[in-house]
Amino acid sequence: MLKPGSTIGILGGGQLGRMIALAAAPLGLKTHIYCPDRDSPAFQVSDAHTCAAYDDGAALDRFAAGVDVVTYEFENVPLATAERLAARVPVRPGAKALAITQDRLAEKSFVRDLGIGTAPFAAVDDLAGLEAAVATIGLPAVLKTRRFGYDGKGQVTIRPGDDLSAAWAAIGRQPAILEGFIAFQREVSIIAARRADDAFAAYDVTENVHRNHILHRSTVPAAIQAEAAREARGIACRIASALDYVGVMAVELFVTHLQGRDTVIVNEIAPRVHNSGHWTQDGAVTSQFEQHVRAIAGWPLGDARRLGRAEMVNLIGDDVEQWLSLLAEPGAHLHLYGKDEARPGRKMGHVNRLWLDDAAARACAEE
Ligand code: AMP
């Protein structure tokens, strides 16, 4: 268990690392950010930073010597980096969560082997494999690279009549999976925390709307049936236990509605704090960032109850120019990431809106 005054090392210096660092400070914890990008937003709010490559062994060893625990803000941390650090200092969540979530085939197989629903999927290693996968799974389907896909990058939807070799070329002819296309009713996620001793806490299910493959808006509570929400919570709990997970994670789910009943299936696991959990900063008793810090420090998990109805809207590219009017809006909480240049598609900040609702908080407590 960490003592106040300890230092958390964070791999990755983007907005998630920044918000973890901001949440650590009120708990008397220091942060040291490790990131190769010179203008990392997290550097601005941390006690120390190392600007070095993820394969710089000497820099990693110095970093490990100066921190009490290491965590990360993105799942594409090279495994060799995590393993080198883990030989010197606890890395939380551990290498297992990274290894599985970095590879869509390993991730989907892991979820299916737990008896949890996913889209039908098949491994694709070459064009002949794609043809075979299409024959089994059918069309439409989504072809995704096994590794390094995010925000819709590295994936293409294949419809009946489409040229398979063009789809294979579009994802760069690299190891992939083909997933059956799910005509989902909505997309939701569940953000949950687990400690090493199996203590578990989940936030209410969040409903997510994407634009151009990037999260646009999250709202909570999600408009799904209570039974499906309970199922989502159970899924997160089983995944976290099976991964020996320590920290906050997100499970992204598709909701389908068949014969009057909502059903959830898993799309993706994120072994980190998640954009769809940003509402918790202003809409829950404990934010996902504080919760992550508590979990990796080995401290008691915080209260995950929701304070009311909440929404989070991302400020992408030029959206950030609304900052002044958002500041003037009653009930709105503005969060800016300290990035200089508002390039198209770049996440510059977000706004949380909260409608306090005693009844919602009570119902959540009684559940
Ligand atoms: P992913 O990178 O797997 O999170 O996918 C990005 C987005 O593509 C998801 O949020 C969905 O909107 C859509 N998508 C991914 N997989 C499927 C699927 N099997 N069926 C339908 N839509 C999908």
Short mmCIF file of C-alpha atoms and ligand atoms in Angstrom, two decimals:
data_model
loop_
_atom_site.label_atom_id
_atom_site.label_comp_id
_atom_site.label_asym_id
_atom_site.label_seq_id
_atom_site.Cartn_x
_atom_site.Cartn_y
_atom_site.Cartn_z
CA MET A 1 0.00 0.00 0.00
CA LEU A 2 1.35 3.44 -0.91
CA LYS A 3 1.76 6.14 1.70
CA PRO A 4 0.81 9.77 1.02
CA GLY A 5 3.89 11.45 -0.41
CA SER A 6 4.61 8.48 -2.71
CA THR A 7 5.11 8.95 -6.42
CA ILE A 8 2.98 7.46 -9.18
CA GLY A 9 4.75 6.96 -12.49
CA ILE A 10 2.47 7.38 -15.51
CA LEU A 11 3.35 6.12 -18.98
CA GLY A 12 1.81 8.51 -21.50
CA GLY A 13 1.42 12.25 -21.25
CA GLY A 14 -1.94 12.96 -22.88
CA GLN A 15 -5.12 14.25 -21.27
CA LEU A 16 -5.78 11.00 -19.42
CA GLY A 17 -2.35 11.09 -17.77
CA ARG A 18 -2.93 14.74 -17.01
CA MET A 19 -6.25 14.06 -15.29
CA ILE A 20 -4.78 11.15 -13.30
CA ALA A 21 -2.02 13.50 -12.10
CA LEU A 22 -4.58 16.18 -11.21
CA ALA A 23 -6.55 13.63 -9.16
CA ALA A 24 -3.45 12.34 -7.36
CA ALA A 25 -2.43 15.75 -6.01
CA PRO A 26 -5.31 16.26 -3.51
CA LEU A 27 -4.50 12.82 -2.06
CA GLY A 28 -0.95 13.95 -1.30
CA LEU A 29 0.56 11.84 -4.06
CA LYS A 30 3.18 12.98 -6.54
CA THR A 31 3.31 12.07 -10.21
CA HIS A 32 6.11 11.49 -12.69
CA ILE A 33 5.05 11.37 -16.34
CA TYR A 34 7.01 9.39 -18.93
CA CYS A 35 6.27 10.31 -22.53
CA PRO A 36 8.29 10.76 -25.72
CA ASP A 37 6.28 13.82 -26.85
CA ARG A 38 7.87 17.09 -25.87
CA ASP A 39 4.64 19.06 -25.48
CA SER A 40 2.70 16.46 -23.49
CA PRO A 41 -0.29 18.04 -21.69
CA ALA A 42 0.41 15.97 -18.57
CA PHE A 43 3.90 17.48 -18.14
CA GLN A 44 2.23 20.79 -17.21
CA VAL A 45 0.62 19.42 -14.05
CA SER A 46 3.06 16.79 -12.76
CA ASP A 47 5.89 16.93 -10.25
CA ALA A 48 8.42 15.46 -12.66
CA HIS A 49 8.60 14.23 -16.21
CA THR A 50 10.86 12.20 -18.44
CA CYS A 51 10.75 12.90 -22.14
CA ALA A 52 12.23 9.76 -23.67
CA ALA A 53 11.38 6.89 -25.99
CA TYR A 54 9.53 3.85 -24.64
CA ASP A 55 12.49 1.66 -25.60
CA ASP A 56 15.13 3.80 -23.88
CA GLY A 57 16.29 1.28 -21.27
CA ALA A 58 18.44 3.68 -19.27
CA ALA A 59 15.65 6.28 -19.05
CA LEU A 60 13.14 3.59 -18.05
CA ASP A 61 15.44 2.34 -15.29
CA ARG A 62 15.93 5.86 -13.90
CA PHE A 63 12.15 6.39 -14.04
CA ALA A 64 11.50 3.09 -12.22
CA ALA A 65 14.00 4.02 -9.51
CA GLY A 66 12.13 7.25 -8.77
CA VAL A 67 8.54 6.02 -8.55
CA ASP A 68 6.57 3.72 -6.20
CA VAL A 69 4.08 2.32 -8.71
CA VAL A 70 3.69 2.62 -12.48
CA THR A 71 0.44 2.95 -14.38
CA TYR A 72 -0.39 3.91 -17.95
CA GLU A 73 -2.91 6.02 -19.80
CA PHE A 74 -2.96 4.09 -23.09
CA GLU A 75 -3.04 0.41 -23.96
CA ASN A 76 -0.38 0.43 -26.64
CA VAL A 77 2.50 0.64 -24.18
CA PRO A 78 5.07 -1.79 -25.63
CA LEU A 79 5.00 -5.02 -23.62
CA ALA A 80 8.81 -4.96 -23.31
CA THR A 81 8.55 -1.53 -21.64
CA ALA A 82 5.96 -2.76 -19.14
CA GLU A 83 7.99 -5.90 -18.42
CA ARG A 84 11.26 -4.01 -17.90
CA LEU A 85 9.51 -1.69 -15.44
CA ALA A 86 7.65 -4.55 -13.74
CA ALA A 87 10.98 -6.16 -12.85
CA ARG A 88 11.75 -3.06 -10.76
CA VAL A 89 8.46 -1.61 -9.54
CA PRO A 90 4.78 -2.72 -9.45
CA VAL A 91 3.02 -2.00 -12.75
CA ARG A 92 -0.76 -1.65 -12.38
CA PRO A 93 -2.81 -2.79 -14.21
CA GLY A 94 -0.42 -5.64 -14.97
CA ALA A 95 1.12 -7.02 -18.13
CA LYS A 96 -1.74 -9.52 -18.61
CA ALA A 97 -4.28 -6.75 -19.15
CA LEU A 98 -1.95 -5.09 -21.67
CA ALA A 99 -1.13 -8.27 -23.56
CA ILE A 100 -4.79 -9.18 -24.00
CA THR A 101 -6.20 -5.77 -24.82
CA GLN A 102 -3.45 -4.91 -27.32
CA ASP A 103 -4.60 -7.65 -29.64
CA ARG A 104 -8.21 -7.73 -30.77
CA LEU A 105 -8.09 -11.46 -31.48
CA ALA A 106 -6.70 -12.27 -28.03
CA GLU A 107 -9.23 -9.87 -26.46
CA LYS A 108 -12.30 -11.25 -28.24
CA SER A 109 -11.18 -14.86 -27.58
CA PHE A 110 -10.61 -14.05 -23.90
CA VAL A 111 -14.10 -12.53 -23.60
CA ARG A 112 -15.75 -15.43 -25.43
CA ASP A 113 -13.89 -17.96 -23.27
CA LEU A 114 -15.42 -16.29 -20.20
CA GLY A 115 -18.82 -17.12 -21.68
CA ILE A 116 -19.56 -13.47 -22.47
CA GLY A 117 -21.18 -12.47 -25.77
CA THR A 118 -19.23 -10.77 -28.59
CA ALA A 119 -19.85 -10.24 -32.28
CA PRO A 120 -19.01 -13.39 -34.24
CA PHE A 121 -15.35 -13.12 -35.26
CA ALA A 122 -12.60 -14.91 -37.15
CA ALA A 123 -8.86 -14.40 -37.50
CA VAL A 124 -7.67 -13.07 -40.86
CA ASP A 125 -4.01 -13.35 -41.89
CA ASP A 126 -4.20 -12.95 -45.66
CA LEU A 127 -6.64 -12.39 -48.51
CA ALA A 128 -7.53 -16.08 -48.70
CA GLY A 129 -8.24 -15.97 -44.96
CA LEU A 130 -10.49 -12.96 -45.48
CA GLU A 131 -12.46 -14.81 -48.14
CA ALA A 132 -12.85 -17.79 -45.81
CA ALA A 133 -13.90 -15.56 -42.91
CA VAL A 134 -16.50 -13.79 -45.05
CA ALA A 135 -17.88 -17.19 -46.05
CA THR A 136 -18.39 -18.13 -42.38
CA ILE A 137 -19.41 -14.81 -40.87
CA GLY A 138 -21.29 -13.29 -43.78
CA LEU A 139 -21.71 -9.64 -44.75
CA PRO A 140 -21.90 -6.88 -43.71
CA ALA A 141 -18.88 -7.29 -41.49
CA VAL A 142 -16.13 -5.15 -40.03
CA LEU A 143 -12.47 -5.88 -40.76
CA LYS A 144 -10.18 -4.60 -38.00
CA THR A 145 -6.43 -4.75 -37.56
CA ARG A 146 -5.49 -6.90 -34.58
CA ARG A 147 -3.21 -4.23 -33.16
CA PHE A 148 -3.01 -0.45 -32.79
CA GLY A 149 -6.57 0.40 -33.74
CA TYR A 150 -8.31 3.29 -31.98
CA ASP A 151 -11.00 5.86 -32.72
CA GLY A 152 -12.03 3.84 -35.79
CA LYS A 153 -8.51 3.75 -37.25
CA GLY A 154 -7.44 0.45 -38.79
CA GLN A 155 -10.92 -0.76 -39.61
CA VAL A 156 -13.21 -0.96 -42.61
CA THR A 157 -16.81 -2.08 -43.02
CA ILE A 158 -17.35 -4.57 -45.82
CA ARG A 159 -20.77 -4.68 -47.45
CA PRO A 160 -22.20 -7.24 -49.89
CA GLY A 161 -20.62 -6.70 -53.31
CA ASP A 162 -17.52 -4.89 -51.93
CA ASP A 163 -14.11 -5.87 -53.27
CA LEU A 164 -12.37 -7.93 -50.58
CA SER A 165 -8.87 -7.22 -51.86
CA ALA A 166 -9.57 -3.47 -51.59
CA ALA A 167 -10.70 -3.95 -47.97
CA TRP A 168 -7.60 -6.01 -47.23
CA ALA A 169 -5.43 -3.24 -48.76
CA ALA A 170 -7.35 -0.54 -46.84
CA ILE A 171 -6.23 -1.93 -43.49
CA GLY A 172 -2.64 -2.29 -44.71
CA ARG A 173 -2.63 -6.09 -45.31
CA GLN A 174 -1.82 -6.85 -41.69
CA PRO A 175 -3.07 -9.45 -39.20
CA ALA A 176 -6.73 -8.70 -38.58
CA ILE A 177 -10.04 -10.01 -37.40
CA LEU A 178 -13.33 -10.01 -39.21
CA GLU A 179 -16.35 -9.29 -37.03
CA GLY A 180 -19.98 -9.71 -37.91
CA PHE A 181 -21.70 -6.33 -38.21
CA ILE A 182 -23.90 -5.72 -35.18
CA ALA A 183 -27.02 -3.67 -35.86
CA PHE A 184 -26.89 -2.28 -32.33
CA GLN A 185 -29.54 -0.08 -30.84
CA ARG A 186 -27.06 1.91 -28.81
CA GLU A 187 -23.49 1.88 -27.59
CA VAL A 188 -22.78 1.92 -23.87
CA SER A 189 -19.79 1.48 -21.62
CA ILE A 190 -19.20 0.55 -18.06
CA ILE A 191 -16.35 2.01 -16.07
CA ALA A 192 -15.26 -0.05 -13.10
CA ALA A 193 -12.43 -0.37 -10.64
CA ARG A 194 -10.87 -3.40 -9.02
CA ARG A 195 -8.26 -3.73 -6.33
CA ALA A 196 -5.79 -6.57 -5.97
CA ASP A 197 -7.96 -8.08 -3.18
CA ASP A 198 -10.95 -8.32 -5.56
CA ALA A 199 -12.80 -5.28 -4.16
CA PHE A 200 -14.87 -3.97 -7.05
CA ALA A 201 -16.86 -0.80 -7.76
CA ALA A 202 -18.66 0.14 -10.96
CA TYR A 203 -20.24 3.37 -12.13
CA ASP A 204 -23.66 3.43 -13.72
CA VAL A 205 -23.74 2.37 -17.37
CA THR A 206 -23.01 5.27 -19.72
CA GLU A 207 -24.50 5.75 -23.16
CA ASN A 208 -22.12 6.91 -25.89
CA VAL A 209 -22.60 8.59 -29.25
CA HIS A 210 -19.70 8.73 -31.69
CA ARG A 211 -19.12 11.13 -34.57
CA ASN A 212 -16.53 10.26 -37.22
CA HIS A 213 -15.53 7.31 -35.00
CA ILE A 214 -14.60 9.65 -32.14
CA LEU A 215 -16.64 9.80 -28.95
CA HIS A 216 -18.88 12.86 -29.11
CA ARG A 217 -21.23 12.62 -26.16
CA SER A 218 -21.73 10.40 -23.12
CA THR A 219 -24.88 10.46 -21.02
CA VAL A 220 -25.79 8.73 -17.82
CA PRO A 221 -28.03 6.99 -16.99
CA ALA A 222 -28.07 5.05 -20.24
CA ALA A 223 -31.49 4.31 -21.69
CA ILE A 224 -31.26 0.55 -21.20
CA GLN A 225 -33.31 -1.93 -19.24
CA ALA A 226 -32.24 -2.53 -15.64
CA GLU A 227 -31.53 -6.20 -16.33
CA ALA A 228 -29.12 -5.30 -19.14
CA ALA A 229 -27.41 -2.77 -16.89
CA ARG A 230 -26.94 -5.46 -14.23
CA GLU A 231 -25.58 -7.78 -16.90
CA ALA A 232 -23.06 -5.10 -17.97
CA ARG A 233 -21.90 -4.71 -14.40
CA GLY A 234 -21.50 -8.47 -14.01
CA ILE A 235 -19.52 -8.63 -17.25
CA ALA A 236 -17.12 -5.91 -16.06
CA CYS A 237 -16.69 -7.71 -12.74
CA ARG A 238 -15.88 -11.05 -14.38
CA ILE A 239 -13.45 -9.50 -16.87
CA ALA A 240 -11.66 -7.55 -14.13
CA SER A 241 -11.26 -10.67 -11.95
CA ALA A 242 -10.08 -12.83 -14.85
CA LEU A 243 -7.43 -10.24 -15.73
CA ASP A 244 -6.30 -9.91 -12.06
CA TYR A 245 -6.97 -6.29 -12.81
CA VAL A 246 -5.86 -3.44 -10.57
CA GLY A 247 -7.13 0.03 -11.46
CA VAL A 248 -9.96 1.51 -13.49
CA MET A 249 -11.02 -0.09 -16.75
CA ALA A 250 -13.74 0.42 -19.31
CA VAL A 251 -15.78 -2.16 -21.16
CA GLU A 252 -17.46 -0.93 -24.33
CA LEU A 253 -20.66 -2.76 -25.17
CA PHE A 254 -23.24 -2.90 -27.92
CA VAL A 255 -26.90 -3.04 -26.88
CA THR A 256 -29.26 -4.92 -29.13
CA HIS A 257 -32.99 -5.05 -28.64
CA LEU A 258 -34.68 -8.30 -29.55
CA GLN A 259 -38.21 -9.44 -28.66
CA GLY A 260 -38.63 -6.64 -26.15
CA ARG A 261 -35.41 -7.38 -24.33
CA ASP A 262 -32.10 -5.46 -24.26
CA THR A 263 -28.99 -7.62 -24.56
CA VAL A 264 -25.40 -6.47 -24.20
CA ILE A 265 -22.33 -7.85 -25.95
CA VAL A 266 -18.73 -6.76 -25.52
CA ASN A 267 -17.02 -4.73 -28.22
CA GLU A 268 -13.79 -3.73 -26.52
CA ILE A 269 -11.95 -3.52 -23.20
CA ALA A 270 -9.83 -0.47 -22.35
CA PRO A 271 -7.32 -1.16 -19.56
CA ARG A 272 -7.32 2.43 -18.36
CA VAL A 273 -9.44 5.39 -17.45
CA HIS A 274 -11.74 6.17 -20.36
CA ASN A 275 -13.21 9.13 -22.20
CA SER A 276 -16.74 7.85 -21.53
CA GLY A 277 -16.00 8.09 -17.78
CA HIS A 278 -15.13 11.78 -17.75
CA TRP A 279 -18.63 12.67 -16.48
CA THR A 280 -17.63 11.14 -13.14
CA GLN A 281 -15.39 14.16 -12.45
CA ASP A 282 -18.47 16.26 -11.75
CA GLY A 283 -21.28 13.70 -11.70
CA ALA A 284 -20.15 11.04 -9.25
CA VAL A 285 -19.02 11.03 -5.64
CA THR A 286 -15.55 9.83 -6.72
CA SER A 287 -14.14 10.54 -10.18
CA GLN A 288 -12.73 7.71 -12.29
CA PHE A 289 -9.30 9.36 -11.99
CA GLU A 290 -9.33 9.41 -8.20
CA GLN A 291 -10.72 5.86 -8.26
CA HIS A 292 -7.82 4.72 -10.42
CA VAL A 293 -5.32 6.36 -8.09
CA ARG A 294 -6.99 4.73 -5.06
CA ALA A 295 -6.98 1.29 -6.71
CA ILE A 296 -3.33 1.34 -7.80
CA ALA A 297 -2.28 2.77 -4.43
CA GLY A 298 -4.01 -0.15 -2.69
CA TRP A 299 -6.33 2.28 -0.92
CA PRO A 300 -10.07 1.82 -0.26
CA LEU A 301 -12.12 2.35 -3.41
CA GLY A 302 -14.23 5.49 -3.41
CA ASP A 303 -18.00 5.76 -3.63
CA ALA A 304 -19.01 5.33 -7.28
CA ARG A 305 -22.53 6.68 -6.85
CA ARG A 306 -23.90 9.11 -9.38
CA LEU A 307 -25.06 12.51 -8.14
CA GLY A 308 -27.69 13.04 -10.77
CA ARG A 309 -28.18 12.99 -14.51
CA ALA A 310 -24.95 13.82 -16.28
CA GLU A 311 -23.56 14.35 -19.73
CA MET A 312 -20.09 14.84 -21.15
CA VAL A 313 -19.46 16.41 -24.54
CA ASN A 314 -15.99 16.31 -26.07
CA LEU A 315 -14.51 19.52 -27.44
CA ILE A 316 -12.82 18.39 -30.61
CA GLY A 317 -10.72 20.72 -32.79
CA ASP A 318 -12.43 24.11 -33.13
CA ASP A 319 -15.17 23.20 -30.61
CA VAL A 320 -12.78 24.49 -27.98
CA GLU A 321 -13.49 28.03 -29.15
CA GLN A 322 -16.76 27.81 -27.20
CA TRP A 323 -14.79 27.93 -23.95
CA LEU A 324 -16.02 31.33 -22.85
CA SER A 325 -19.71 30.61 -23.36
CA LEU A 326 -19.33 27.22 -21.66
CA LEU A 327 -17.77 28.94 -18.66
CA ALA A 328 -20.81 31.20 -18.47
CA GLU A 329 -23.30 28.31 -18.62
CA PRO A 330 -24.84 27.43 -15.24
CA GLY A 331 -24.16 23.81 -14.25
CA ALA A 332 -21.46 23.31 -16.88
CA HIS A 333 -17.95 22.26 -15.85
CA LEU A 334 -15.24 23.00 -18.38
CA HIS A 335 -12.12 20.85 -18.59
CA LEU A 336 -9.36 21.95 -20.98
CA TYR A 337 -6.29 19.87 -21.69
CA GLY A 338 -3.71 22.64 -22.20
CA LYS A 339 -3.04 21.72 -25.84
CA ASP A 340 -1.78 24.57 -28.04
CA GLU A 341 -3.05 23.69 -31.44
CA ALA A 342 -6.71 22.82 -32.15
CA ARG A 343 -6.14 20.45 -35.07
CA PRO A 344 -9.24 18.79 -36.61
CA GLY A 345 -10.10 15.58 -34.72
CA ARG A 346 -7.89 16.50 -31.76
CA LYS A 347 -9.46 16.20 -28.31
CA MET A 348 -8.94 19.64 -26.76
CA GLY A 349 -11.17 19.38 -23.73
CA HIS A 350 -14.65 18.39 -22.60
CA VAL A 351 -17.61 19.83 -20.80
CA ASN A 352 -19.57 18.03 -18.11
CA ARG A 353 -23.14 18.98 -17.32
CA LEU A 354 -24.87 17.79 -14.22
CA TRP A 355 -28.52 17.94 -13.23
CA LEU A 356 -28.59 17.17 -9.53
CA ASP A 357 -31.17 14.59 -8.75
CA ASP A 358 -31.59 13.30 -5.22
CA ALA A 359 -33.90 10.52 -6.38
CA ALA A 360 -31.32 9.20 -8.87
CA ALA A 361 -28.63 9.12 -6.24
CA ARG A 362 -30.92 7.32 -3.78
CA ALA A 363 -32.00 4.72 -6.33
CA CYS A 364 -28.37 4.07 -7.14
CA ALA A 365 -27.54 3.64 -3.45
CA GLU A 366 -30.37 1.17 -2.92
CA GLU A 367 -29.53 -1.02 -5.92
P1 AMP B 1 -13.76 -0.12 -32.12
O1 AMP B 1 -12.49 0.48 -32.64
O2 AMP B 1 -13.77 -1.60 -32.13
O3 AMP B 1 -14.17 0.47 -30.80
O4 AMP B 1 -14.89 0.36 -33.15
C1 AMP B 1 -15.20 1.72 -33.35
C2 AMP B 1 -16.68 1.89 -33.65
O5 AMP B 1 -17.02 1.18 -34.85
C3 AMP B 1 -17.58 1.33 -32.57
O6 AMP B 1 -17.76 2.26 -31.54
C4 AMP B 1 -18.85 1.05 -33.37
O7 AMP B 1 -19.59 2.24 -33.56
C5 AMP B 1 -18.32 0.60 -34.72
N1 AMP B 1 -18.19 -0.88 -34.74
C6 AMP B 1 -17.11 -1.59 -34.32
N2 AMP B 1 -17.32 -2.91 -34.43
C7 AMP B 1 -18.56 -3.07 -34.92
C8 AMP B 1 -19.36 -4.20 -35.27
N3 AMP B 1 -18.90 -5.47 -35.14
N4 AMP B 1 -20.61 -3.99 -35.73
C9 AMP B 1 -21.10 -2.72 -35.89
N5 AMP B 1 -20.37 -1.60 -35.60
C10 AMP B 1 -19.13 -1.77 -35.13
#
